[in-house]
mmCIF file of C-alpha atoms and ligand atoms in Angstrom:
data_model
loop_
_atom_site.group_PDB
_atom_site.id
_atom_site.type_symbol
_atom_site.label_atom_id
_atom_site.label_comp_id
_atom_site.label_asym_id
_atom_site.label_seq_id
_atom_site.Cartn_x
_atom_site.Cartn_y
_atom_site.Cartn_z
ATOM 1 C CA UNK I 21 -54.316 10.553 -16.367
ATOM 2 C CA UNK I 22 -51.986 8.921 -18.901
ATOM 3 C CA UNK I 23 -54.318 9.701 -21.814
ATOM 4 C CA UNK I 24 -54.184 13.479 -20.793
ATOM 5 C CA UNK I 25 -50.320 13.352 -20.878
ATOM 6 C CA UNK I 26 -49.793 11.263 -24.032
ATOM 7 C CA UNK I 27 -52.285 13.172 -26.142
ATOM 8 C CA UNK I 28 -49.732 15.931 -25.943
ATOM 9 C CA UNK I 29 -47.376 13.739 -27.913
ATOM 10 C CA UNK I 30 -50.194 12.929 -30.430
ATOM 11 C CA UNK I 31 -50.873 9.388 -29.002
ATOM 12 C CA UNK I 32 -54.599 8.565 -29.510
ATOM 13 C CA UNK I 33 -56.420 7.209 -26.362
ATOM 14 C CA UNK I 34 -56.170 3.372 -26.082
ATOM 15 C CA UNK I 35 -53.318 3.320 -28.564
ATOM 16 C CA UNK I 36 -50.626 2.685 -25.948
ATOM 17 C CA UNK I 37 -49.832 0.655 -22.924
ATOM 18 C CA UNK I 38 -47.934 1.832 -19.841
ATOM 19 C CA UNK I 39 -45.917 -0.078 -17.201
ATOM 20 C CA UNK I 40 -44.215 1.178 -13.958
ATOM 21 C CA UNK I 41 -40.393 1.220 -14.530
ATOM 22 C CA UNK I 42 -37.202 1.776 -12.461
ATOM 23 C CA UNK I 43 -36.677 2.515 -8.865
ATOM 24 C CA UNK I 44 -35.572 6.097 -8.260
ATOM 25 C CA UNK I 45 -36.425 7.753 -4.945
ATOM 26 C CA UNK I 46 -37.521 11.050 -6.443
ATOM 27 C CA UNK I 47 -39.218 10.800 -9.762
ATOM 28 C CA UNK I 48 -41.787 8.330 -11.097
ATOM 29 C CA UNK I 49 -41.011 6.423 -14.226
ATOM 30 C CA UNK I 50 -43.053 4.396 -16.744
ATOM 31 C CA UNK I 51 -42.391 2.679 -19.925
ATOM 32 C CA UNK I 52 -44.840 3.483 -22.706
ATOM 33 C CA UNK I 53 -45.525 1.072 -25.677
ATOM 34 C CA UNK I 54 -47.049 2.856 -28.693
ATOM 35 C CA UNK I 55 -47.296 1.648 -32.351
ATOM 36 C CA UNK I 56 -44.182 -0.623 -32.050
ATOM 37 C CA UNK I 57 -42.095 1.974 -30.347
ATOM 38 C CA UNK I 58 -41.039 2.290 -26.800
ATOM 39 C CA UNK I 59 -40.630 5.340 -24.595
ATOM 40 C CA UNK I 60 -39.666 6.241 -21.001
ATOM 41 C CA UNK I 61 -42.210 8.644 -19.435
ATOM 42 C CA UNK I 62 -41.255 10.448 -16.148
ATOM 43 C CA UNK I 63 -43.090 12.593 -13.737
ATOM 44 C CA UNK I 64 -40.781 15.129 -12.181
ATOM 45 C CA UNK I 65 -41.120 15.599 -8.424
ATOM 46 C CA UNK I 66 -41.854 19.325 -8.072
ATOM 47 C CA UNK I 67 -41.346 19.323 -4.408
ATOM 48 C CA UNK I 68 -37.674 18.582 -5.109
ATOM 49 C CA UNK I 69 -37.315 20.321 -8.469
ATOM 50 C CA UNK I 70 -39.117 23.574 -7.747
ATOM 51 C CA UNK I 71 -38.642 24.806 -11.272
ATOM 52 C CA UNK I 72 -38.913 21.840 -13.607
ATOM 53 C CA UNK I 73 -38.636 24.127 -16.585
ATOM 54 C CA UNK I 74 -34.922 24.674 -15.517
ATOM 55 C CA UNK I 75 -34.407 20.995 -16.388
ATOM 56 C CA UNK I 76 -35.857 21.594 -19.825
ATOM 57 C CA UNK I 77 -33.622 24.668 -20.376
ATOM 58 C CA UNK I 78 -30.499 22.684 -19.451
ATOM 59 C CA UNK I 79 -31.219 19.764 -21.602
ATOM 60 C CA UNK I 80 -32.077 21.994 -24.564
ATOM 61 C CA UNK I 81 -28.950 24.004 -24.288
ATOM 62 C CA UNK I 82 -26.763 20.835 -23.976
ATOM 63 C CA UNK I 83 -28.524 19.183 -26.907
ATOM 64 C CA UNK I 84 -27.932 22.202 -29.165
ATOM 65 C CA UNK I 85 -24.283 22.564 -28.154
ATOM 66 C CA UNK I 86 -23.674 18.742 -28.684
ATOM 67 C CA UNK I 87 -25.329 18.757 -32.111
ATOM 68 C CA UNK I 88 -23.064 21.595 -33.189
ATOM 69 C CA UNK I 89 -19.786 20.510 -31.661
ATOM 70 C CA UNK I 90 -19.936 16.838 -31.145
ATOM 71 C CA UNK I 91 -22.411 15.483 -33.698
ATOM 72 C CA UNK I 92 -21.304 11.934 -33.125
ATOM 73 C CA UNK I 93 -21.719 12.073 -29.439
ATOM 74 C CA UNK I 94 -24.754 9.752 -28.464
ATOM 75 C CA UNK I 95 -27.292 11.980 -26.694
ATOM 76 C CA UNK I 96 -30.847 11.014 -25.827
ATOM 77 C CA UNK I 97 -32.938 14.111 -26.155
ATOM 78 C CA UNK I 98 -36.399 14.218 -24.939
ATOM 79 C CA UNK I 99 -39.389 13.656 -27.211
ATOM 80 C CA UNK I 100 -41.044 16.922 -28.109
ATOM 81 C CA UNK I 101 -44.748 17.420 -27.611
ATOM 82 C CA UNK I 102 -46.935 18.550 -30.477
ATOM 83 C CA UNK I 103 -46.317 22.002 -29.300
ATOM 84 C CA UNK I 104 -42.479 21.416 -29.398
ATOM 85 C CA UNK I 105 -42.074 21.323 -25.618
ATOM 86 C CA UNK I 106 -39.554 19.181 -23.796
ATOM 87 C CA UNK I 107 -41.461 19.131 -20.489
ATOM 88 C CA UNK I 108 -45.234 19.506 -20.093
ATOM 89 C CA UNK I 109 -47.353 20.572 -17.169
ATOM 90 C CA UNK I 110 -50.760 18.899 -16.694
ATOM 91 C CA UNK I 111 -53.022 20.601 -14.318
ATOM 92 C CA UNK I 112 -53.475 18.616 -11.109
ATOM 93 C CA UNK I 113 -50.981 15.895 -12.244
ATOM 94 C CA UNK I 114 -47.627 17.696 -12.474
ATOM 95 C CA UNK I 115 -44.686 17.957 -14.780
ATOM 96 C CA UNK I 116 -43.890 15.166 -17.263
ATOM 97 C CA UNK I 117 -41.304 14.473 -19.998
ATOM 98 C CA UNK I 118 -40.711 11.537 -22.282
ATOM 99 C CA UNK I 119 -37.684 9.955 -23.968
ATOM 100 C CA UNK I 120 -37.411 7.475 -26.734
ATOM 101 C CA UNK I 121 -36.302 4.110 -25.271
ATOM 102 C CA UNK I 122 -32.928 3.382 -26.770
ATOM 103 C CA UNK I 123 -33.319 0.064 -28.771
ATOM 104 C CA UNK I 124 -30.990 -2.661 -27.831
ATOM 105 C CA UNK I 125 -29.966 -0.872 -24.585
ATOM 106 C CA UNK I 126 -30.298 -1.886 -21.064
ATOM 107 C CA UNK I 127 -29.791 -0.303 -17.713
ATOM 108 C CA UNK I 128 -28.482 -2.084 -14.582
ATOM 109 C CA UNK I 129 -29.617 -1.616 -10.966
ATOM 110 C CA UNK I 130 -26.395 -3.080 -9.511
ATOM 111 C CA UNK I 131 -22.748 -2.931 -10.505
ATOM 112 C CA UNK I 132 -21.665 -6.542 -10.797
ATOM 113 C CA UNK I 133 -18.213 -6.383 -12.547
ATOM 114 C CA UNK I 134 -15.256 -3.966 -12.593
ATOM 115 C CA UNK I 135 -15.771 -3.735 -16.374
ATOM 116 C CA UNK I 136 -19.272 -2.153 -15.735
ATOM 117 C CA UNK I 137 -17.722 0.253 -13.373
ATOM 118 C CA UNK I 138 -15.135 1.148 -16.002
ATOM 119 C CA UNK I 139 -17.694 1.571 -18.691
ATOM 120 C CA UNK I 140 -19.874 3.824 -16.577
ATOM 121 C CA UNK I 141 -16.924 6.029 -15.309
ATOM 122 C CA UNK I 142 -15.820 6.334 -18.917
ATOM 123 C CA UNK I 143 -19.313 7.499 -19.949
ATOM 124 C CA UNK I 144 -19.652 10.056 -17.166
ATOM 125 C CA UNK I 145 -16.088 11.298 -17.854
ATOM 126 C CA UNK I 146 -16.754 11.638 -21.549
ATOM 127 C CA UNK I 147 -19.937 13.508 -20.853
ATOM 128 C CA UNK I 148 -18.087 16.215 -18.850
ATOM 129 C CA UNK I 149 -15.261 16.202 -21.425
ATOM 130 C CA UNK I 150 -17.392 16.801 -24.571
ATOM 131 C CA UNK I 151 -19.031 19.724 -22.730
ATOM 132 C CA UNK I 152 -15.654 21.230 -21.610
ATOM 133 C CA UNK I 153 -16.121 24.070 -24.122
ATOM 134 C CA UNK I 154 -19.782 24.730 -23.199
ATOM 135 C CA UNK I 155 -20.326 27.826 -21.098
ATOM 136 C CA UNK I 156 -21.679 26.796 -17.718
ATOM 137 C CA UNK I 157 -23.306 30.176 -17.371
ATOM 138 C CA UNK I 158 -26.055 28.979 -19.694
ATOM 139 C CA UNK I 159 -27.117 26.323 -17.245
ATOM 140 C CA UNK I 160 -29.637 26.737 -14.476
ATOM 141 C CA UNK I 161 -29.316 24.893 -11.124
ATOM 142 C CA UNK I 162 -32.502 22.896 -10.835
ATOM 143 C CA UNK I 163 -31.689 22.263 -7.158
ATOM 144 C CA UNK I 164 -29.580 25.179 -5.892
ATOM 145 C CA UNK I 165 -26.842 24.057 -3.496
ATOM 146 C CA UNK I 166 -27.537 20.443 -4.285
ATOM 147 C CA UNK I 167 -24.066 19.246 -3.407
ATOM 148 C CA UNK I 168 -23.068 22.133 -1.144
ATOM 149 C CA UNK I 169 -21.841 20.013 1.744
ATOM 150 C CA UNK I 170 -21.403 23.122 3.997
ATOM 151 C CA UNK I 171 -25.128 23.668 3.705
ATOM 152 C CA UNK I 172 -25.992 19.991 4.130
ATOM 153 C CA UNK I 173 -23.855 19.952 7.247
ATOM 154 C CA UNK I 174 -25.685 23.145 8.458
ATOM 155 C CA UNK I 175 -29.010 21.399 7.855
ATOM 156 C CA UNK I 176 -27.776 18.332 9.767
ATOM 157 C CA UNK I 177 -26.933 20.551 12.825
ATOM 158 C CA UNK I 178 -30.347 22.287 12.589
ATOM 159 C CA UNK I 179 -32.219 18.978 12.501
ATOM 160 C CA UNK I 180 -30.173 17.801 15.437
ATOM 161 C CA UNK I 181 -31.426 20.760 17.355
ATOM 162 C CA UNK I 182 -34.975 21.120 16.161
ATOM 163 C CA UNK I 183 -35.879 17.654 14.794
ATOM 164 C CA UNK I 184 -37.864 14.662 16.183
ATOM 165 C CA UNK I 185 -36.666 14.448 19.768
ATOM 166 C CA UNK I 186 -37.111 10.555 20.102
ATOM 167 C CA UNK I 187 -35.309 9.925 16.940
ATOM 168 C CA UNK I 188 -32.473 12.288 17.832
ATOM 169 C CA UNK I 189 -31.966 10.431 21.178
ATOM 170 C CA UNK I 190 -32.254 7.026 19.532
ATOM 171 C CA UNK I 191 -29.521 7.985 16.970
ATOM 172 C CA UNK I 192 -27.082 9.725 19.382
ATOM 173 C CA UNK I 193 -24.117 7.423 18.850
ATOM 174 C CA UNK I 194 -24.433 7.803 15.011
ATOM 175 C CA UNK I 195 -24.803 11.558 15.231
ATOM 176 C CA UNK I 196 -21.701 11.772 17.390
ATOM 177 C CA UNK I 197 -19.799 9.634 14.954
ATOM 178 C CA UNK I 198 -20.767 11.748 11.976
ATOM 179 C CA UNK I 199 -19.970 14.969 13.748
ATOM 180 C CA UNK I 200 -16.378 13.871 13.834
ATOM 181 C CA UNK I 201 -15.962 14.238 10.119
ATOM 182 C CA UNK I 202 -16.085 17.957 9.965
ATOM 183 C CA UNK I 203 -12.761 17.928 8.254
ATOM 184 C CA UNK I 204 -14.526 16.678 4.972
ATOM 185 C CA UNK I 205 -16.602 19.900 5.087
ATOM 186 C CA UNK I 206 -13.497 22.054 5.690
ATOM 187 C CA UNK I 207 -11.783 20.389 2.704
ATOM 188 C CA UNK I 208 -14.725 21.219 0.505
ATOM 189 C CA UNK I 209 -14.622 24.871 1.637
ATOM 190 C CA UNK I 210 -10.942 25.035 0.629
ATOM 191 C CA UNK I 211 -11.723 23.453 -2.683
ATOM 192 C CA UNK I 212 -14.461 25.839 -3.690
ATOM 193 C CA UNK I 213 -12.208 28.840 -2.839
ATOM 194 C CA UNK I 214 -9.424 27.574 -4.970
ATOM 195 C CA UNK I 215 -9.756 28.705 -8.691
ATOM 196 C CA UNK I 216 -7.864 25.671 -9.852
ATOM 197 C CA UNK I 217 -10.923 23.646 -8.965
ATOM 198 C CA UNK I 218 -13.074 24.168 -12.022
ATOM 199 C CA UNK I 219 -16.747 24.396 -12.094
ATOM 200 C CA UNK I 220 -17.734 21.906 -14.940
ATOM 201 C CA UNK I 221 -20.922 20.464 -16.453
ATOM 202 C CA UNK I 222 -21.593 17.849 -13.839
ATOM 203 C CA UNK I 223 -24.148 15.075 -13.824
ATOM 204 C CA UNK I 224 -24.657 14.806 -10.064
ATOM 205 C CA UNK I 225 -26.315 11.461 -10.119
ATOM 206 C CA UNK I 226 -23.868 8.864 -11.430
ATOM 207 C CA UNK I 227 -25.488 5.756 -10.134
ATOM 208 C CA UNK I 228 -25.261 2.879 -12.465
ATOM 209 C CA UNK I 229 -28.910 2.892 -13.562
ATOM 210 C CA UNK I 230 -28.128 6.260 -15.215
ATOM 211 C CA UNK I 231 -25.930 4.606 -17.771
ATOM 212 C CA UNK I 232 -27.289 2.633 -20.796
ATOM 213 C CA UNK I 233 -25.382 -0.370 -21.952
ATOM 214 C CA UNK I 234 -25.536 -2.206 -25.231
ATOM 215 C CA UNK I 235 -25.935 -5.998 -25.566
ATOM 216 C CA UNK I 236 -22.163 -6.613 -25.381
ATOM 217 C CA UNK I 237 -21.894 -4.662 -22.125
ATOM 218 C CA UNK I 238 -20.278 -1.602 -23.537
ATOM 219 C CA UNK I 239 -21.513 1.862 -22.214
ATOM 220 C CA UNK I 240 -23.716 3.694 -24.599
ATOM 221 C CA UNK I 241 -24.648 6.971 -22.967
ATOM 222 C CA UNK I 242 -25.656 8.586 -19.772
ATOM 223 C CA UNK I 243 -29.232 9.346 -19.015
ATOM 224 C CA UNK I 244 -31.311 11.299 -16.468
ATOM 225 C CA UNK I 245 -30.090 14.885 -16.704
ATOM 226 C CA UNK I 246 -32.378 16.328 -14.049
ATOM 227 C CA UNK I 247 -29.606 17.224 -11.764
ATOM 228 C CA UNK I 248 -27.190 18.348 -14.489
ATOM 229 C CA UNK I 249 -25.737 21.778 -13.314
ATOM 230 C CA UNK I 250 -22.585 23.523 -12.772
ATOM 231 C CA UNK I 251 -20.564 21.547 -10.159
ATOM 232 C CA UNK I 252 -17.239 19.884 -9.302
ATOM 233 C CA UNK I 253 -15.941 16.635 -10.629
ATOM 234 C CA UNK I 254 -15.752 15.154 -7.048
ATOM 235 C CA UNK I 255 -19.737 14.916 -7.224
ATOM 236 C CA UNK I 256 -19.661 12.498 -10.163
ATOM 237 C CA UNK I 257 -16.566 10.466 -9.245
ATOM 238 C CA UNK I 258 -17.692 10.441 -5.624
ATOM 239 C CA UNK I 259 -21.040 9.180 -6.240
ATOM 240 C CA UNK I 260 -19.658 6.438 -8.433
ATOM 241 C CA UNK I 261 -17.399 5.324 -5.523
ATOM 242 C CA UNK I 262 -20.456 5.602 -3.163
ATOM 243 C CA UNK I 263 -22.586 3.306 -5.227
ATOM 244 C CA UNK I 264 -20.178 0.972 -7.072
ATOM 245 C CA UNK I 265 -17.498 0.161 -4.500
ATOM 246 C CA UNK I 266 -19.579 -1.911 -2.198
ATOM 247 C CA UNK I 267 -21.386 -5.032 -3.336
ATOM 248 C CA UNK I 268 -24.489 -3.890 -1.320
ATOM 249 C CA UNK I 269 -26.443 -0.692 -1.631
ATOM 250 C CA UNK I 270 -27.519 1.987 0.811
ATOM 251 C CA UNK I 271 -30.535 -0.118 1.683
ATOM 252 C CA UNK I 272 -28.592 -2.983 3.144
ATOM 253 C CA UNK I 273 -29.342 -3.711 6.804
ATOM 254 C CA UNK I 274 -26.621 -6.245 7.382
ATOM 255 C CA UNK I 275 -23.589 -3.755 7.593
ATOM 256 C CA UNK I 276 -21.125 -6.720 7.695
ATOM 257 C CA UNK I 277 -21.755 -6.929 4.010
ATOM 258 C CA UNK I 278 -20.510 -3.484 3.281
ATOM 259 C CA UNK I 279 -16.937 -3.782 1.937
ATOM 260 C CA UNK I 280 -14.753 -1.772 -0.466
ATOM 261 C CA UNK I 281 -13.740 -3.590 -3.619
ATOM 262 C CA UNK I 282 -10.273 -2.376 -4.688
ATOM 263 C CA UNK I 283 -10.675 -3.568 -8.264
ATOM 264 C CA UNK I 284 -13.845 -1.598 -8.699
ATOM 265 C CA UNK I 285 -12.103 1.589 -7.331
ATOM 266 C CA UNK I 286 -9.384 1.006 -9.934
ATOM 267 C CA UNK I 287 -11.882 0.513 -12.694
ATOM 268 C CA UNK I 288 -13.556 3.863 -11.789
ATOM 269 C CA UNK I 289 -10.288 5.626 -11.771
ATOM 270 C CA UNK I 290 -9.080 4.177 -15.180
ATOM 271 C CA UNK I 291 -12.421 4.781 -16.825
ATOM 272 C CA UNK I 292 -12.740 8.396 -15.633
ATOM 273 C CA UNK I 293 -9.192 9.241 -16.298
ATOM 274 C CA UNK I 294 -9.282 7.586 -19.638
ATOM 275 C CA UNK I 295 -11.509 10.606 -20.610
ATOM 276 C CA UNK I 296 -10.623 13.224 -18.240
ATOM 277 C CA UNK I 297 -6.907 12.976 -17.543
ATOM 278 C CA UNK I 298 -5.859 15.914 -19.825
ATOM 279 C CA UNK I 299 -8.895 18.009 -18.645
ATOM 280 C CA UNK I 300 -8.460 17.793 -14.876
ATOM 281 C CA UNK I 301 -6.061 20.079 -13.177
ATOM 282 C CA UNK I 302 -3.181 18.771 -11.034
ATOM 283 C CA UNK I 303 -4.930 19.866 -7.788
ATOM 284 C CA UNK I 304 -8.080 18.296 -8.773
ATOM 285 C CA UNK I 305 -6.365 14.949 -9.384
ATOM 286 C CA UNK I 306 -5.017 15.087 -5.819
ATOM 287 C CA UNK I 307 -8.691 15.039 -4.515
ATOM 288 C CA UNK I 308 -9.592 11.965 -6.443
ATOM 289 C CA UNK I 309 -9.894 9.776 -3.409
ATOM 290 C CA UNK I 310 -11.504 12.560 -1.471
ATOM 291 C CA UNK I 311 -14.367 12.555 -3.830
ATOM 292 C CA UNK I 312 -15.632 9.234 -2.347
ATOM 293 C CA UNK I 313 -15.352 10.485 1.108
ATOM 294 C CA UNK I 314 -17.192 13.655 0.180
ATOM 295 C CA UNK I 315 -20.189 12.026 -1.387
ATOM 296 C CA UNK I 316 -20.611 9.248 1.171
ATOM 297 C CA UNK I 317 -20.378 11.639 3.996
ATOM 298 C CA UNK I 318 -22.914 14.059 2.467
ATOM 299 C CA UNK I 319 -25.289 11.174 1.787
ATOM 300 C CA UNK I 320 -24.997 9.901 5.343
ATOM 301 C CA UNK I 321 -25.884 13.219 6.918
ATOM 302 C CA UNK I 322 -28.641 13.850 4.271
ATOM 303 C CA UNK I 323 -30.332 10.483 5.331
ATOM 304 C CA UNK I 324 -29.872 11.211 8.957
ATOM 305 C CA UNK I 325 -31.136 14.853 8.645
ATOM 306 C CA UNK I 326 -34.176 13.311 6.875
ATOM 307 C CA UNK I 327 -34.634 10.773 9.678
ATOM 308 C CA UNK I 328 -34.737 13.612 12.249
ATOM 309 C CA UNK I 329 -37.143 15.564 9.985
ATOM 310 C CA UNK I 330 -39.640 12.619 9.959
ATOM 311 C CA UNK I 331 -38.568 11.358 6.456
ATOM 312 C CA UNK I 332 -40.061 14.415 4.726
ATOM 313 C CA UNK I 333 -37.644 14.315 1.798
ATOM 314 C CA UNK I 334 -36.740 10.614 1.084
ATOM 315 C CA UNK I 335 -39.968 9.010 2.547
ATOM 316 C CA UNK I 336 -39.620 5.624 4.066
ATOM 317 C CA UNK I 337 -41.030 2.081 3.335
ATOM 318 C CA UNK I 338 -40.482 0.948 6.827
ATOM 319 C CA UNK I 339 -39.959 2.683 10.270
ATOM 320 C CA UNK I 340 -36.347 3.582 10.683
ATOM 321 C CA UNK I 341 -35.376 3.213 7.005
ATOM 322 C CA UNK I 342 -33.475 6.493 6.737
ATOM 323 C CA UNK I 343 -31.684 5.626 9.910
ATOM 324 C CA UNK I 344 -30.595 2.329 8.437
ATOM 325 C CA UNK I 345 -29.438 4.221 5.296
ATOM 326 C CA UNK I 346 -27.501 6.738 7.352
ATOM 327 C CA UNK I 347 -25.822 3.927 9.401
ATOM 328 C CA UNK I 348 -25.112 2.060 6.274
ATOM 329 C CA UNK I 349 -23.324 5.080 4.717
ATOM 330 C CA UNK I 350 -21.436 5.733 7.814
ATOM 331 C CA UNK I 351 -19.998 2.358 7.741
ATOM 332 C CA UNK I 352 -19.212 2.638 3.990
ATOM 333 C CA UNK I 353 -17.264 5.891 4.808
ATOM 334 C CA UNK I 354 -15.399 4.097 7.591
ATOM 335 C CA UNK I 355 -14.433 1.127 5.203
ATOM 336 C CA UNK I 356 -13.335 3.512 2.618
ATOM 337 C CA UNK I 357 -11.115 5.598 4.853
ATOM 338 C CA UNK I 358 -9.513 2.369 6.129
ATOM 339 C CA UNK I 359 -8.174 1.898 2.609
ATOM 340 C CA UNK I 360 -7.138 5.528 2.055
ATOM 341 C CA UNK I 361 -3.363 4.664 1.712
ATOM 342 C CA UNK I 362 -3.807 1.763 -0.511
ATOM 343 C CA UNK I 363 -6.429 3.327 -2.859
ATOM 344 C CA UNK I 364 -4.645 6.785 -3.126
ATOM 345 C CA UNK I 365 -1.373 5.257 -4.206
ATOM 346 C CA UNK I 366 -2.823 3.469 -7.278
ATOM 347 C CA UNK I 367 -0.721 4.650 -10.121
ATOM 348 C CA UNK I 368 -2.561 5.792 -13.218
HETATM 349 C C1 GN1 R 10 -32.014 10.619 -4.818
HETATM 350 O O1 GN1 R 10 -34.036 9.732 -6.952
HETATM 351 P P1 GN1 R 10 -32.673 9.186 -7.002
HETATM 352 O O2 GN1 R 10 -32.571 7.845 -6.384
HETATM 353 O O3 GN1 R 10 -32.093 9.267 -8.349
HETATM 354 C C2 GN1 R 10 -31.333 11.890 -4.595
HETATM 355 C C3 GN1 R 10 -29.752 11.728 -4.701
HETATM 356 C C4 GN1 R 10 -29.373 10.645 -3.681
HETATM 357 C C5 GN1 R 10 -30.069 9.368 -3.906
HETATM 358 C C6 GN1 R 10 -29.796 8.404 -2.795
HETATM 359 C C7 GN1 R 10 -32.662 14.854 -6.453
HETATM 360 O O4 GN1 R 10 -31.638 10.146 -6.150
HETATM 361 O O5 GN1 R 10 -29.095 12.856 -4.445
HETATM 362 O O6 GN1 R 10 -27.972 10.384 -3.762
HETATM 363 O O7 GN1 R 10 -31.580 9.599 -3.899
HETATM 364 N N1 GN1 R 10 -31.714 12.832 -5.606
HETATM 365 C C8 GN1 R 10 -32.178 14.005 -5.332
HETATM 366 O O8 GN1 R 10 -30.441 7.183 -3.175
HETATM 367 O O9 GN1 R 10 -32.254 14.374 -4.151
HETATM 368 MG MG1 MG R 11 -31.985 11.049 -10.472
#
């Protein structure tokens, strides 16, 4: 299979080695070694990304814009195939694309220090900032309504009605708890009807492993532009809060370990504002804290919806994994809301 893919890049059979790489839930990733160079190869999950060519379009448009307007901005463009394509389709195998592995860079799976949170937030902020002049109409949405929390909420209600009966019974208390947060959905609906909330080039997957760091720990660039599409800044800032604030991830089963680290919140705010302070509107800034509640709540209901739908989207490695993830995110949301007053009053 790998030969069939890599020959499109001009790699002769037997001239390369391939190792599994990374731990995303959606795409498969490998590291490829070929003639002293290293690459990252990915198979795009076409159940999730129904039109993988939309991703290729977006990356191409962005790359062209950046080359013209911000030639110094460090952007990792995909390796082109012999036929000059950014993504290839292999019959029976799926869609693939490959990137050069950035020498001297490393990615992290877990945020360990506030400085890492700061560096990542600065990188995601800078990314949206350098693309401020880019017309978002040129972008496709590879997953339409990806962060439309009204729709996610609707899907949750539908799953609660028509999903796996035993699972719905088992998770009754958690469902009831999550249904209490309808205000988060209403806030979103107000946001999208307010023209002062701008649609911008948004990454939509700001976990730490989507930032490359250099050896000294400085952020180099953002990667993984699959979910790049027009969106609101709350998606990017919110997913950083969701994934950097607690010392444990969405997979943690011991919920007592889920805590909110104030200094990491501050680091995200300083890092992001350092780039975006002049770009964000006054009203957007008022929703900075809200971003975290928005993303955590949406993730909680997405996991629970999937649990009720027999894990058809996220899959599961053990029975009840998506229930654990949903419960974990519900606690994270609670812990964050407990700190609303303290965290919203941080002066920047
Ligand atoms: C998925 O594949 P990965 O881990 O980058 C999901 C995100 C979720 C995340 C939760 C396309 O991201 O939205 O936040 O899982 N991506 C898609 O771990 O659904
Ligand atoms: Mg991703």
